PDB file of C-alpha atoms in Angstrom:
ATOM      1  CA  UNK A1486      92.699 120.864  50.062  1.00 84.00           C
ATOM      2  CA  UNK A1487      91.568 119.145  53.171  1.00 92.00           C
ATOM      3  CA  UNK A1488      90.990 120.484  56.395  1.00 95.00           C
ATOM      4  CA  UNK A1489      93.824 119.032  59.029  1.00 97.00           C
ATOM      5  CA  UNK A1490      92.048 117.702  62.072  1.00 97.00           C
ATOM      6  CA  UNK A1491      93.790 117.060  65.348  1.00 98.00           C
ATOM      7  CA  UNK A1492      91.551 114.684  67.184  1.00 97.00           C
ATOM      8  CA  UNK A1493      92.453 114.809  71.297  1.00 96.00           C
ATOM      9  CA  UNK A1494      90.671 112.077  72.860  1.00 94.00           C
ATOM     10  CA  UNK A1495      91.558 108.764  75.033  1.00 91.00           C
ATOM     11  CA  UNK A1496      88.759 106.737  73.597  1.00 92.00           C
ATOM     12  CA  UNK A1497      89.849 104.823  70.801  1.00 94.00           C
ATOM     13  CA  UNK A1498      85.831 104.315  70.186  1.00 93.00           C
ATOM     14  CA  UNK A1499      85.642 107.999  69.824  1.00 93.00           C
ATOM     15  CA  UNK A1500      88.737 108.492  67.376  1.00 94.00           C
ATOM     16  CA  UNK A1501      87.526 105.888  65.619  1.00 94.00           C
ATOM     17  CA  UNK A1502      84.210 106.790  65.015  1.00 93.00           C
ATOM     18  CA  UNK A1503      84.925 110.674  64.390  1.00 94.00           C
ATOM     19  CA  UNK A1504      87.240 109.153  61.735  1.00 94.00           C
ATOM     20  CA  UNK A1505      84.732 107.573  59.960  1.00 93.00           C
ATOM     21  CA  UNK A1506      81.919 109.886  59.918  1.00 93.00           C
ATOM     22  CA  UNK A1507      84.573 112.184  57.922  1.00 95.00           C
ATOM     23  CA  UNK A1508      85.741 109.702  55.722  1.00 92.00           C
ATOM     24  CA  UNK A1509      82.947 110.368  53.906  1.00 89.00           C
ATOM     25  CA  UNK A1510      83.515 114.020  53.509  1.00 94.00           C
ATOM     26  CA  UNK A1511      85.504 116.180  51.177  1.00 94.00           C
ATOM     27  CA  UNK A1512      86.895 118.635  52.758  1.00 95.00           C
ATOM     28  CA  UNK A1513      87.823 117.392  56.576  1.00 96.00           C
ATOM     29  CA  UNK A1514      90.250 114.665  57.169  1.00 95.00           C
ATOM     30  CA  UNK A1515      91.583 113.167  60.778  1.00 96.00           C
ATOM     31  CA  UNK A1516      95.230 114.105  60.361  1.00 96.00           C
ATOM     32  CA  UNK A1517      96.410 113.434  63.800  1.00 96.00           C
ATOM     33  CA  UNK A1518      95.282 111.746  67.149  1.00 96.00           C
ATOM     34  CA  UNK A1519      96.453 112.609  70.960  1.00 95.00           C
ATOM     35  CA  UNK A1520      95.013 110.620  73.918  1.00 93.00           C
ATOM     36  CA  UNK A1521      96.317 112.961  76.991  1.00 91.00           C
ATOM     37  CA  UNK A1522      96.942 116.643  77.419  1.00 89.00           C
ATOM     38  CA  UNK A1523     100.848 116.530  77.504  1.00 90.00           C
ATOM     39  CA  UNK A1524     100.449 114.409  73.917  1.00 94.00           C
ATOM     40  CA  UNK A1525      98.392 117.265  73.139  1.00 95.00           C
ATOM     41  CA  UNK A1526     100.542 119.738  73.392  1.00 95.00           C
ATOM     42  CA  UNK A1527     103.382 117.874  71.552  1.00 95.00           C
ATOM     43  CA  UNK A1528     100.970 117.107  68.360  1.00 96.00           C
ATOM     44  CA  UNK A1529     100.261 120.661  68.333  1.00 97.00           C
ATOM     45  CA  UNK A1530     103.421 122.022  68.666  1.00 96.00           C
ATOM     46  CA  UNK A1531     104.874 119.625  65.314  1.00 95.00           C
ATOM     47  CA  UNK A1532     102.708 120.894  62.830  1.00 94.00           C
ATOM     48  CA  UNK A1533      99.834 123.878  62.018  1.00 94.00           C
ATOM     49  CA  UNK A1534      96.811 122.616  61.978  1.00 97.00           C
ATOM     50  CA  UNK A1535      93.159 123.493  60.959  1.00 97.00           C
ATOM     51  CA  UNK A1536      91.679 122.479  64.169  1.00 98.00           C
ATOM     52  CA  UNK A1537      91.852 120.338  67.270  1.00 98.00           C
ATOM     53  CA  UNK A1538      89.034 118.608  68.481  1.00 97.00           C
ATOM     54  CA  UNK A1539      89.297 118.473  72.031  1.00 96.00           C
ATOM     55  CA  UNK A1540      88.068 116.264  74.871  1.00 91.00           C
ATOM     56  CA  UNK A1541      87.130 117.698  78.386  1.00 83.00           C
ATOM     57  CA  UNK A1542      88.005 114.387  80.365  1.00 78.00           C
ATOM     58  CA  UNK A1543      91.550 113.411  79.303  1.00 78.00           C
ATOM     59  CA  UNK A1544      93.665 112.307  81.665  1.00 71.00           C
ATOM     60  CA  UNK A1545      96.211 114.434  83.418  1.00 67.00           C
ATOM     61  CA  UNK A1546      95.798 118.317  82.996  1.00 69.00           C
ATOM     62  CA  UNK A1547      92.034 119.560  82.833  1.00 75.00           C
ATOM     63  CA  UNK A1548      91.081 120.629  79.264  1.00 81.00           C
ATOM     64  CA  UNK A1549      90.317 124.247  80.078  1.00 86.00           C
ATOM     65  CA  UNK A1550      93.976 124.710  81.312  1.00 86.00           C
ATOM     66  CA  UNK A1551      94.932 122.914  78.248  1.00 92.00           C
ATOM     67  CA  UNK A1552      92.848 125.650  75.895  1.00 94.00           C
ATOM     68  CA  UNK A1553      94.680 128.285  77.417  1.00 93.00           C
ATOM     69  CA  UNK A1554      98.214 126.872  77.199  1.00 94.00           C
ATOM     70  CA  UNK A1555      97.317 125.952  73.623  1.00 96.00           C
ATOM     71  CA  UNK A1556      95.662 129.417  72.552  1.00 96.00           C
ATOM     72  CA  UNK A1557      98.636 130.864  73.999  1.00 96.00           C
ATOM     73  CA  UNK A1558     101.172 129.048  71.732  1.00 96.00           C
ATOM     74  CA  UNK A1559      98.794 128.922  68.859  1.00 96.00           C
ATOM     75  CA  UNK A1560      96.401 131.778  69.022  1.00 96.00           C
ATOM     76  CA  UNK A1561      94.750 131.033  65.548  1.00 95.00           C
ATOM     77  CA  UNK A1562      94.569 127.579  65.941  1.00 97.00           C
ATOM     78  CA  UNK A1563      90.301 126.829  66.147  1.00 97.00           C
ATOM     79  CA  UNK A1564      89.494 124.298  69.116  1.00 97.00           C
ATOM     80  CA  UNK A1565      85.939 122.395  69.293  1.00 97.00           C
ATOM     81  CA  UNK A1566      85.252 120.772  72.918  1.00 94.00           C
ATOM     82  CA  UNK A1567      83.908 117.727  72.202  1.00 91.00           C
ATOM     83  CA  UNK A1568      82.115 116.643  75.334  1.00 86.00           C
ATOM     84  CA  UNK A1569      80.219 113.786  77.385  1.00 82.00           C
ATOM     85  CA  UNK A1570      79.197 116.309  79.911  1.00 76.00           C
ATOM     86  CA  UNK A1571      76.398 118.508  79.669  1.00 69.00           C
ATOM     87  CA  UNK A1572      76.630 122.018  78.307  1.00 73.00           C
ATOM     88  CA  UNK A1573      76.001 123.559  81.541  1.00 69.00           C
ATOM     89  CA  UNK A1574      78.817 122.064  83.687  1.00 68.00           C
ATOM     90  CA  UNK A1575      81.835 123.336  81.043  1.00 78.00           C
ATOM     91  CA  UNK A1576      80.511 124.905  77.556  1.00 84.00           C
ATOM     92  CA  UNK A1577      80.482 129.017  79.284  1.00 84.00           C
ATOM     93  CA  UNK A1578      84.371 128.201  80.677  1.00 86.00           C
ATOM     94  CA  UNK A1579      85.692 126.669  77.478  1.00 89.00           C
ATOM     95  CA  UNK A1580      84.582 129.344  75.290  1.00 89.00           C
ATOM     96  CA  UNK A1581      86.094 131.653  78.201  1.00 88.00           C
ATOM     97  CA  UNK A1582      89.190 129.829  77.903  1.00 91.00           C
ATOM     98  CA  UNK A1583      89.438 130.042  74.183  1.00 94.00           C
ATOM     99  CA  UNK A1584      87.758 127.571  72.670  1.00 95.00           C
ATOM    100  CA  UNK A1585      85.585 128.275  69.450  1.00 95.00           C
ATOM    101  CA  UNK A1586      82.918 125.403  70.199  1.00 94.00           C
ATOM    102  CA  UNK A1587      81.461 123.169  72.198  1.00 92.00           C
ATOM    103  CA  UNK A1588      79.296 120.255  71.315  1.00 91.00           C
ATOM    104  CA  UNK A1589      77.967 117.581  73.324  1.00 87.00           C
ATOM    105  CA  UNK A1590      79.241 113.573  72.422  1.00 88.00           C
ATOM    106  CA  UNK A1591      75.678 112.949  71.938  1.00 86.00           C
ATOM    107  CA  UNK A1592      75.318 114.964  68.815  1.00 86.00           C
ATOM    108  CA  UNK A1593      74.540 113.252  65.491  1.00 88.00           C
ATOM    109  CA  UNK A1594      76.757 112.964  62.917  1.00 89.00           C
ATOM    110  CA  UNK A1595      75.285 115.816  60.471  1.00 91.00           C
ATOM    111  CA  UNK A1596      75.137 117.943  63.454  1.00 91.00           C
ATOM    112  CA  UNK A1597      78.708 117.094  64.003  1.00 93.00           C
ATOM    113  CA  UNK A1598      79.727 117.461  60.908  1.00 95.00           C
ATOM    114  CA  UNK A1599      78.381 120.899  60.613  1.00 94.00           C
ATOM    115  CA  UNK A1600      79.610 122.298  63.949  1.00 95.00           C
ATOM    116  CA  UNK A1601      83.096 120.835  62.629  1.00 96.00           C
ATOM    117  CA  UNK A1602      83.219 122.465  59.407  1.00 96.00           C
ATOM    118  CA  UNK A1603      81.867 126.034  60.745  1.00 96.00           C
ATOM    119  CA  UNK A1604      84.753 126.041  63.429  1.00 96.00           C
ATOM    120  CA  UNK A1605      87.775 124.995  61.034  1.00 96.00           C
ATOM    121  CA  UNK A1606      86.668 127.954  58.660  1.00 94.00           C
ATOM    122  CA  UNK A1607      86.940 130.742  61.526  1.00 94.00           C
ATOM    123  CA  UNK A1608      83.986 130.390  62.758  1.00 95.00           C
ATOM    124  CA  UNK A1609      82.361 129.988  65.963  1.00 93.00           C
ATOM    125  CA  UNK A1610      79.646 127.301  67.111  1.00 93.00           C
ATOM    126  CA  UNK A1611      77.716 128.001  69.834  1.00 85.00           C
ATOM    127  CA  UNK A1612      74.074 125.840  70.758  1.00 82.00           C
ATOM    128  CA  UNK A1613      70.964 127.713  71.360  1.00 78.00           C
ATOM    129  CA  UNK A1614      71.429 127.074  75.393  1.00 76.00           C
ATOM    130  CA  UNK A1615      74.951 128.848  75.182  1.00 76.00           C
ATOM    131  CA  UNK A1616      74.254 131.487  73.377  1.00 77.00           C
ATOM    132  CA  UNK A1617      71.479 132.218  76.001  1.00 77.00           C
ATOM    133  CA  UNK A1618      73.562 131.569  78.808  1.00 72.00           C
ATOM    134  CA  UNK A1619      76.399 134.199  77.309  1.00 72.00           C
ATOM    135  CA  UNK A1620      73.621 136.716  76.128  1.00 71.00           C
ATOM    136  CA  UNK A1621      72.471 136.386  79.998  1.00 70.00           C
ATOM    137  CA  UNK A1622      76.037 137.078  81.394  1.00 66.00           C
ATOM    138  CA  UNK A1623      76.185 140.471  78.963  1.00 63.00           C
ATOM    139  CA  UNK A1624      72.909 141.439  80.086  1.00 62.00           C
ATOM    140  CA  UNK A1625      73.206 144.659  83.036  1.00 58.00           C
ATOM    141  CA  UNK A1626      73.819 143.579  85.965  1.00 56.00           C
ATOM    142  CA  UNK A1627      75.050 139.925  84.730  1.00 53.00           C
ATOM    143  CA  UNK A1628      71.384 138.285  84.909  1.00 52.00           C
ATOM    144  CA  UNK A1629      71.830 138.609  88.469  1.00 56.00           C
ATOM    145  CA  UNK A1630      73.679 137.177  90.985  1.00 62.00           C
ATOM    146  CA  UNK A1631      75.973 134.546  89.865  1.00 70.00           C
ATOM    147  CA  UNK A1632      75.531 130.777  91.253  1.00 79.00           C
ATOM    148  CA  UNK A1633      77.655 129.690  93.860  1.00 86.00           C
ATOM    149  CA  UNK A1634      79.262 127.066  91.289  1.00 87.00           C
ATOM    150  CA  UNK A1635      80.354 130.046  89.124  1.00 81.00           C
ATOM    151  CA  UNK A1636      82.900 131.687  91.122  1.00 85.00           C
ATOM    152  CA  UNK A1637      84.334 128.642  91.887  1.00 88.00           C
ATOM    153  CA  UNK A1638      88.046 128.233  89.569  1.00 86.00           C
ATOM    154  CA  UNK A1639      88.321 126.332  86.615  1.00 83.00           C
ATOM    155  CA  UNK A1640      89.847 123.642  88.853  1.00 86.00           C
ATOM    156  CA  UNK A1641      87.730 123.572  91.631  1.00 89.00           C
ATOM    157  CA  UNK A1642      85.258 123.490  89.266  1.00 87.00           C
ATOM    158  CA  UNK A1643      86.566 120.534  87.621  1.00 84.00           C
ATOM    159  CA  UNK A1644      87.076 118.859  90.784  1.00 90.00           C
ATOM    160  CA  UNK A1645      83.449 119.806  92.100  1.00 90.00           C
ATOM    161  CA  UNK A1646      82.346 118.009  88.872  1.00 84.00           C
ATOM    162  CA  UNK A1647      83.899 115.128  90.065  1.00 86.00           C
ATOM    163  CA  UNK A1648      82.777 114.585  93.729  1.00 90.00           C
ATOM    164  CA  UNK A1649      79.328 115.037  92.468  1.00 86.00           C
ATOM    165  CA  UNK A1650      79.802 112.560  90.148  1.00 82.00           C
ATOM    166  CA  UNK A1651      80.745 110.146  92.940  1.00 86.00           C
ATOM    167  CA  UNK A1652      84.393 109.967  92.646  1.00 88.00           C
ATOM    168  CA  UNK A1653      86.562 109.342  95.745  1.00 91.00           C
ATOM    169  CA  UNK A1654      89.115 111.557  96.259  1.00 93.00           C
ATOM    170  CA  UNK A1655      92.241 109.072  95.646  1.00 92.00           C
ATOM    171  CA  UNK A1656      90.451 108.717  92.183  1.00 90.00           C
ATOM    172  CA  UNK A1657      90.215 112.176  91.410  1.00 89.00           C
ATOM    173  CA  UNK A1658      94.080 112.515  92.353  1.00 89.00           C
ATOM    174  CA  UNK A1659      94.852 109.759  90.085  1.00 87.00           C
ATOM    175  CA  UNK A1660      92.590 111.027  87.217  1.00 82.00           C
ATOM    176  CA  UNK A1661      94.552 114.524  87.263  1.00 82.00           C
ATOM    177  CA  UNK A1662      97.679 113.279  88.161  1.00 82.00           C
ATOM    178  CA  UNK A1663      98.122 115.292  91.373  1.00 87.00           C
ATOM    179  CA  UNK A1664      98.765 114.475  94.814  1.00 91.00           C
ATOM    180  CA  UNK A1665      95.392 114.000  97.428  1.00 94.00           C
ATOM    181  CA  UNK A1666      96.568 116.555  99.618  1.00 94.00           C
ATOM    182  CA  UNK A1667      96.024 119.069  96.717  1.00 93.00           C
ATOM    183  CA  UNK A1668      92.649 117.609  96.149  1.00 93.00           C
ATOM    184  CA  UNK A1669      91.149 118.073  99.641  1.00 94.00           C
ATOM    185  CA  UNK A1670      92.563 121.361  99.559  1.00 94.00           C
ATOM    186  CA  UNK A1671      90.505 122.074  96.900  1.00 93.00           C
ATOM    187  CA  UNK A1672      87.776 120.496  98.377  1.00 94.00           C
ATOM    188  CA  UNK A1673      88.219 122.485 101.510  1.00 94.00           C
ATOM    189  CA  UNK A1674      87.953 125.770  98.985  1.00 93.00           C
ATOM    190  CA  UNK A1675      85.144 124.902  96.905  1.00 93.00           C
ATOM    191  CA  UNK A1676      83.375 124.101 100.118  1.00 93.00           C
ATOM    192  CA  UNK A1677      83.889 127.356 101.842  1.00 92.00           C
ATOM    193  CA  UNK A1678      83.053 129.642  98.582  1.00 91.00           C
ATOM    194  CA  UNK A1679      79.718 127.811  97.972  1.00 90.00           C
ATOM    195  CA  UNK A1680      78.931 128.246 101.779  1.00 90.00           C
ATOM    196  CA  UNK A1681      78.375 124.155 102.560  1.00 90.00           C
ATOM    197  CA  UNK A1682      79.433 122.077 105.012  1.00 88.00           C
ATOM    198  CA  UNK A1683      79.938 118.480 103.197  1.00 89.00           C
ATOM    199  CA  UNK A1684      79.989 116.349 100.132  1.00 87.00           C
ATOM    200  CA  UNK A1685      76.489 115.487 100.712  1.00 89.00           C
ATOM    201  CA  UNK A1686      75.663 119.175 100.057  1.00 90.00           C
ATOM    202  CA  UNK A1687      77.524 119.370  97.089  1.00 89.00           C
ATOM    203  CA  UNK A1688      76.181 116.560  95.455  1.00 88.00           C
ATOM    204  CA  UNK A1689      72.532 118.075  95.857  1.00 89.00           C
ATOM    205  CA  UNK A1690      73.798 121.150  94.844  1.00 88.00           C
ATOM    206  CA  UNK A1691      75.109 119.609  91.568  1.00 85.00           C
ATOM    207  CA  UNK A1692      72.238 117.084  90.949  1.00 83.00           C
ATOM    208  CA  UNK A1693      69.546 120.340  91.507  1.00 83.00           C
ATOM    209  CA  UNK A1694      71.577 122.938  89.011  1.00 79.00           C
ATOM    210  CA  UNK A1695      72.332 119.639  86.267  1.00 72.00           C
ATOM    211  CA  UNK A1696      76.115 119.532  86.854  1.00 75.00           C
ATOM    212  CA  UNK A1697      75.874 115.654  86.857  1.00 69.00           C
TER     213      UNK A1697
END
């Protein structure tokens, strides 16, 4: 019998082409598709299913709030972040949140494939850079002192992401379906736990640690 895949993403280019590559499998099939994080929930609240593939840029609700709702409603339910952005910027949080996986949209298709089937059948997926970054976190003393970006929340986090990658913040606001006032106060936070004084500061910050 098949594996059941819910596929969260709102690229119908991605969908698509995570549909094909396991059309020629025998064991994984695309049961389902969501394109936001309230759709999300709904799909996997009709049905059990083997696992959702998740994206970490849908609109509305960031996906690391979304892994804990759903872990919470379905704790055995396997999630694989599938993921434009670098492993650095949201790979350590996902797997915090929940998540069994994270994989990078540039991944080929055998990779893909594999990191799929090892995460449907209980099992965890984890790059070489993650695992190091994790091992580093268990270490004594927590490899040090963290980076500024790390004790930032998962939504000022999100949101730091974002200004670095040049987004105004009326855009971000739209984007995650809040108001701007709550944006700039997270700006105002994320400015004052990482010590700076501007965007401008931020954006270094992000371009010299590879969060954009």
């Amino acid at each position: 019998m098949k594996k059941r895949i819910l596929v969260a993403d709102d690229h119908a280019i991605i969908r698509d082409g995570l549909r094909q590559i396991l059309a020629d499998t025998d064991d994984l099939e695309i049961a389902g598709e969501a394109v936001n994080g309230n759709e999300t929930v709904a799909r996997v609240r009709e049905r059990d299913w083997d696992l959702l593939i998740l994206d970490v840029s849908m609109p509305g609700r960031g996906a690391l709030e979304l892994i804990k709702q759903i872990k919470s409603e379905k704790p055995r339910l396997p999630i694989l972040v599938f993921s434009m952005h670098p492993e650095e910027q949201y790979a350590v949080r996902a797997l915090r949140a929940g998540a069994s996986g994270y994989l990078n949209k540039e991944a080929d298709g055998t990779l893909l494939v594999a990191a799929i089937r090892k995460v449907a059948n209980g099992g965890i997926y984890l790059s070489p850079f993650v695992s190091e970054q994790m091992a580093r976190e268990l270490m004594p003393g927590g490899g040090g002192e963290p980076l500024p970006h790390k004790r930032l929340s998962d939504r000022e986090f999100q949101i730091l992401c974002m200004l670095a990658a040049g987004k105004a913040i009326g855009e971000i606001a739209d984007e995650l379906c809040v108001s701007v006032k709550t944006v700039s106060t997270h700006k105002t936070r994320i400015l004052h736990k990482m010590g700076m004084h501007n965007a401008a500061e931020l954006i270094r910050y992000a371009i010299e640690h590879e969060l954009v």
